[in-house]
PDB file of C-alpha atoms in Angstrom:
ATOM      1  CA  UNK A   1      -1.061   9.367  -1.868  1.00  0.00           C
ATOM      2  CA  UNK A   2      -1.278   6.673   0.564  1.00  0.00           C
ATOM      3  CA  UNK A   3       0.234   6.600   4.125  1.00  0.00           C
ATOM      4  CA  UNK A   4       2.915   3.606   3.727  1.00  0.00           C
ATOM      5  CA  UNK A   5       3.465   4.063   7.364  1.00  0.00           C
ATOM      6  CA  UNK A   6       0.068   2.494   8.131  1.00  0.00           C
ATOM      7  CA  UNK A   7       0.320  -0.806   9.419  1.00  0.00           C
ATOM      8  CA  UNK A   8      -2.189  -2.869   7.992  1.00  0.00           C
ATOM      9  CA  UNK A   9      -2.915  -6.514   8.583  1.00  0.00           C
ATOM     10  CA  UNK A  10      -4.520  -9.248   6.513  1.00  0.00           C
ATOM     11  CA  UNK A  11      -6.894 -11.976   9.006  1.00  0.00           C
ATOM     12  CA  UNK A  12      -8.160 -14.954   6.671  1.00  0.00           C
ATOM     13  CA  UNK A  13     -10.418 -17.503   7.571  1.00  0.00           C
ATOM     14  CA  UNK A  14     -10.275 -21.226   6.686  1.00  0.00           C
ATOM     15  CA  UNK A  15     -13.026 -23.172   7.782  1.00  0.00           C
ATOM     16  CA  UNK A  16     -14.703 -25.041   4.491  1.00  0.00           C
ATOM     17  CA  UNK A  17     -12.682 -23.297   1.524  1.00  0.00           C
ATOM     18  CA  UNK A  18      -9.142 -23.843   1.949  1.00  0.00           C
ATOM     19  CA  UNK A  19      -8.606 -24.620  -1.019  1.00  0.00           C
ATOM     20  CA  UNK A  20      -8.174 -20.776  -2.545  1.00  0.00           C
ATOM     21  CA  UNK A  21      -5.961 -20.257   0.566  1.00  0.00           C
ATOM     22  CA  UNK A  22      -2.776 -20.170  -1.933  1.00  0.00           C
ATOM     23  CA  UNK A  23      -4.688 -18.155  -4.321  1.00  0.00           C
ATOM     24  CA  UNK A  24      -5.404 -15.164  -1.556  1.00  0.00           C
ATOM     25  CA  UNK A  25      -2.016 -15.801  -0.405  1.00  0.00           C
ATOM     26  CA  UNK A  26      -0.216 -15.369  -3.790  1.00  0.00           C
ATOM     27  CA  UNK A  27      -2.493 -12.167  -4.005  1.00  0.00           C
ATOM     28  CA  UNK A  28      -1.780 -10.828  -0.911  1.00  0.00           C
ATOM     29  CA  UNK A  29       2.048 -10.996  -2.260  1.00  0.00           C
ATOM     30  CA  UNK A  30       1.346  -8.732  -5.218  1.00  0.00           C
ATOM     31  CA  UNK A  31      -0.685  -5.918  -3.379  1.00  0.00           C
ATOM     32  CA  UNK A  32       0.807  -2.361  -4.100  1.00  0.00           C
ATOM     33  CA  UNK A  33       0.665  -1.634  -0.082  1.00  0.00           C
ATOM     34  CA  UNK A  34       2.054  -4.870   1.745  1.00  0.00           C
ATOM     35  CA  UNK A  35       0.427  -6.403   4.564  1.00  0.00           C
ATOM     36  CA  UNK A  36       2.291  -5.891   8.120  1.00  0.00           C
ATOM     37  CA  UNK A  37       1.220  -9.242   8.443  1.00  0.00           C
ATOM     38  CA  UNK A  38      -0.799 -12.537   7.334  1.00  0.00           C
ATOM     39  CA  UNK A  39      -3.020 -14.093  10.089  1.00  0.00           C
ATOM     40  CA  UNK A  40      -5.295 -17.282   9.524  1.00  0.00           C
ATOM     41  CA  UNK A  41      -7.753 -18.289  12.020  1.00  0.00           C
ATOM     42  CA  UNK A  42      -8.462 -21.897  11.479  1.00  0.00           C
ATOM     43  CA  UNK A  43     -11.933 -22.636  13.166  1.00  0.00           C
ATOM     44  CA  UNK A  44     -12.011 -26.618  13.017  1.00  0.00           C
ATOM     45  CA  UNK A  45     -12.744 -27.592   9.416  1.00  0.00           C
ATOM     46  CA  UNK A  46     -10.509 -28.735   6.294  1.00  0.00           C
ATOM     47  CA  UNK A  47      -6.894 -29.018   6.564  1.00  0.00           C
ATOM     48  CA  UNK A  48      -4.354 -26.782   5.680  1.00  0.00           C
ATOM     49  CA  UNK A  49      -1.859 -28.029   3.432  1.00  0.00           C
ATOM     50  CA  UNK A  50       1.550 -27.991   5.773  1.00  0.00           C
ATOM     51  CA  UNK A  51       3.578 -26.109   2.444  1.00  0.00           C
ATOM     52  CA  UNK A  52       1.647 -22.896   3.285  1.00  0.00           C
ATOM     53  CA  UNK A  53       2.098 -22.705   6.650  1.00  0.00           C
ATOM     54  CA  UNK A  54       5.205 -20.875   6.734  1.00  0.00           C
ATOM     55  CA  UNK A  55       3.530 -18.023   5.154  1.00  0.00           C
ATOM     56  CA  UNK A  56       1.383 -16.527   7.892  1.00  0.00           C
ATOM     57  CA  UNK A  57       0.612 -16.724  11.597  1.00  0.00           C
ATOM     58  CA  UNK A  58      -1.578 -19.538  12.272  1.00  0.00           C
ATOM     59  CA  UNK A  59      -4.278 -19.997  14.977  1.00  0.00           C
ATOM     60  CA  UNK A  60      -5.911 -23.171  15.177  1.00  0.00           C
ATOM     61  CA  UNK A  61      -8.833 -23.660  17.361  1.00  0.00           C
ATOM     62  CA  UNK A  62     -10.304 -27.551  17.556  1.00  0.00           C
ATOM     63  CA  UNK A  63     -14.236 -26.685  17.961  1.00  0.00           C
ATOM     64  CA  UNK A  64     -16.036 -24.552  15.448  1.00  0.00           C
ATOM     65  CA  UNK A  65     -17.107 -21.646  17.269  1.00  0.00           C
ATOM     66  CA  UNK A  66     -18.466 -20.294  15.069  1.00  0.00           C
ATOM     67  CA  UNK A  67     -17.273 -16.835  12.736  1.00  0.00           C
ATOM     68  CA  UNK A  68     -17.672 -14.461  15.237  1.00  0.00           C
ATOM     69  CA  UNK A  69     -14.186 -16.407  16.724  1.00  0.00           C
ATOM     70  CA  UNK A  70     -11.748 -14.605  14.544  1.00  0.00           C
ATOM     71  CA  UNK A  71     -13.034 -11.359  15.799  1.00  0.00           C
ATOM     72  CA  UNK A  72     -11.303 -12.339  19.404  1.00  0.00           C
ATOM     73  CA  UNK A  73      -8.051 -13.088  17.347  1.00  0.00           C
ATOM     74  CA  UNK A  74      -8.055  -9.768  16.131  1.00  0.00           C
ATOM     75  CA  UNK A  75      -8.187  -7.867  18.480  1.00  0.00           C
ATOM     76  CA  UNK A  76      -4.486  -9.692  19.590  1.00  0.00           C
ATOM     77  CA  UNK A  77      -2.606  -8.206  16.176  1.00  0.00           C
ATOM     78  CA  UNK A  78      -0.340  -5.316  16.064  1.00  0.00           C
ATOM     79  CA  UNK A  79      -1.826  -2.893  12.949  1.00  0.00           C
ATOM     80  CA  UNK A  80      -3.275  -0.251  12.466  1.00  0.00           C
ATOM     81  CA  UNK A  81      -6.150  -1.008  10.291  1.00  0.00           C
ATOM     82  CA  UNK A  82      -7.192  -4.627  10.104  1.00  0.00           C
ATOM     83  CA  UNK A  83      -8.134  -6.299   6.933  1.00  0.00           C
ATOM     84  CA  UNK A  84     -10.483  -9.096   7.302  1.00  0.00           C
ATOM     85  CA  UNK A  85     -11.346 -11.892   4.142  1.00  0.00           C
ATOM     86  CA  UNK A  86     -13.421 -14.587   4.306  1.00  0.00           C
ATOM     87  CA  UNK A  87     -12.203 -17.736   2.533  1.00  0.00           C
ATOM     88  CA  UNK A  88     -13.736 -17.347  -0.632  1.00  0.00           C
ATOM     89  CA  UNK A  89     -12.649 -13.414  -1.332  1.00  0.00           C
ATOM     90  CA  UNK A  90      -9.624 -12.804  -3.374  1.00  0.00           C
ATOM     91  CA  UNK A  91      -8.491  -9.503  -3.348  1.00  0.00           C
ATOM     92  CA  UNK A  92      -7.157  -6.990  -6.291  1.00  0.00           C
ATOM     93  CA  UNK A  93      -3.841  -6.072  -6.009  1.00  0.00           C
ATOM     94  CA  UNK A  94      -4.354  -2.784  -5.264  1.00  0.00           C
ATOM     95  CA  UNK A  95      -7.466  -3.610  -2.694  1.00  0.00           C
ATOM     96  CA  UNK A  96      -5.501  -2.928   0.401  1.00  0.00           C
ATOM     97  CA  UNK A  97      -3.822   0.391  -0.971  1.00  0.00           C
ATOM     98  CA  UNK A  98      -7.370   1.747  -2.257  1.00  0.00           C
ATOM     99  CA  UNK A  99      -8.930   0.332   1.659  1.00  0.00           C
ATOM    100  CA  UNK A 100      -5.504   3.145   3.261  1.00  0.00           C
ATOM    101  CA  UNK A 101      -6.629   5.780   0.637  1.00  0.00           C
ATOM    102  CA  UNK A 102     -10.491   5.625   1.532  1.00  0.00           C
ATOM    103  CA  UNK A 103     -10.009   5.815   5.308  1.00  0.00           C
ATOM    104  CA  UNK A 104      -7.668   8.746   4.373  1.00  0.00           C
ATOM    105  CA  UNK A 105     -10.543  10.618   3.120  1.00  0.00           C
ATOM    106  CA  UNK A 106     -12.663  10.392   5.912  1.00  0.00           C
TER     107      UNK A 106
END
């Protein structure tokens, strides 16, 4: 059984690929476990359609610097455990509960 207290926290990355931003959004909305929150770190890149932008935290940086960036915006969420997707991953809907019940068997 999985710890629901865990607080664990989705970062996503739109750079090239925002298009299947709704698509890991709308999947991120049926995971089993819900995210404590939705992050997207926006290094330069395409635009983000303004519809979906009331749907997570947004950080917006105006120079690609390159993917290592987002790790710096991490490290500024409140979790526990930090789930990380790049912009062309879509995850399961039980991907974040099975990610809680792995670390809970180490």
């Amino acid at each position: 059984m999985v710890n629901n207290d865990c607080k664990i926290a989705v970062l996503l990355n739109a750079y090239k690929r925002t298009a299947y931003l709704e698509t890991q959004l709308d999947a991120l909305d049926r995971q089993t476990v819900k995210p404590a929150g939705v992050y997207v770190w926006q290094n330069a890149g395409e635009v983000i359609p303004e519809r979906l932008k009331s749907r997570f935290v947004l950080a917006e940086c105006s120079e690609n610097l390159g993917v290592w960036a987002r790790l710096a915006f991490a490290l500024n969420l409140d979790a526990d455990y930090i789930a990380m997707f790049d912009d062309d991953t879509i995850p399961g809907p039980r991907w974040l509960e099975n990610c809680l019940a792995t670390l809970e068997k180490t």
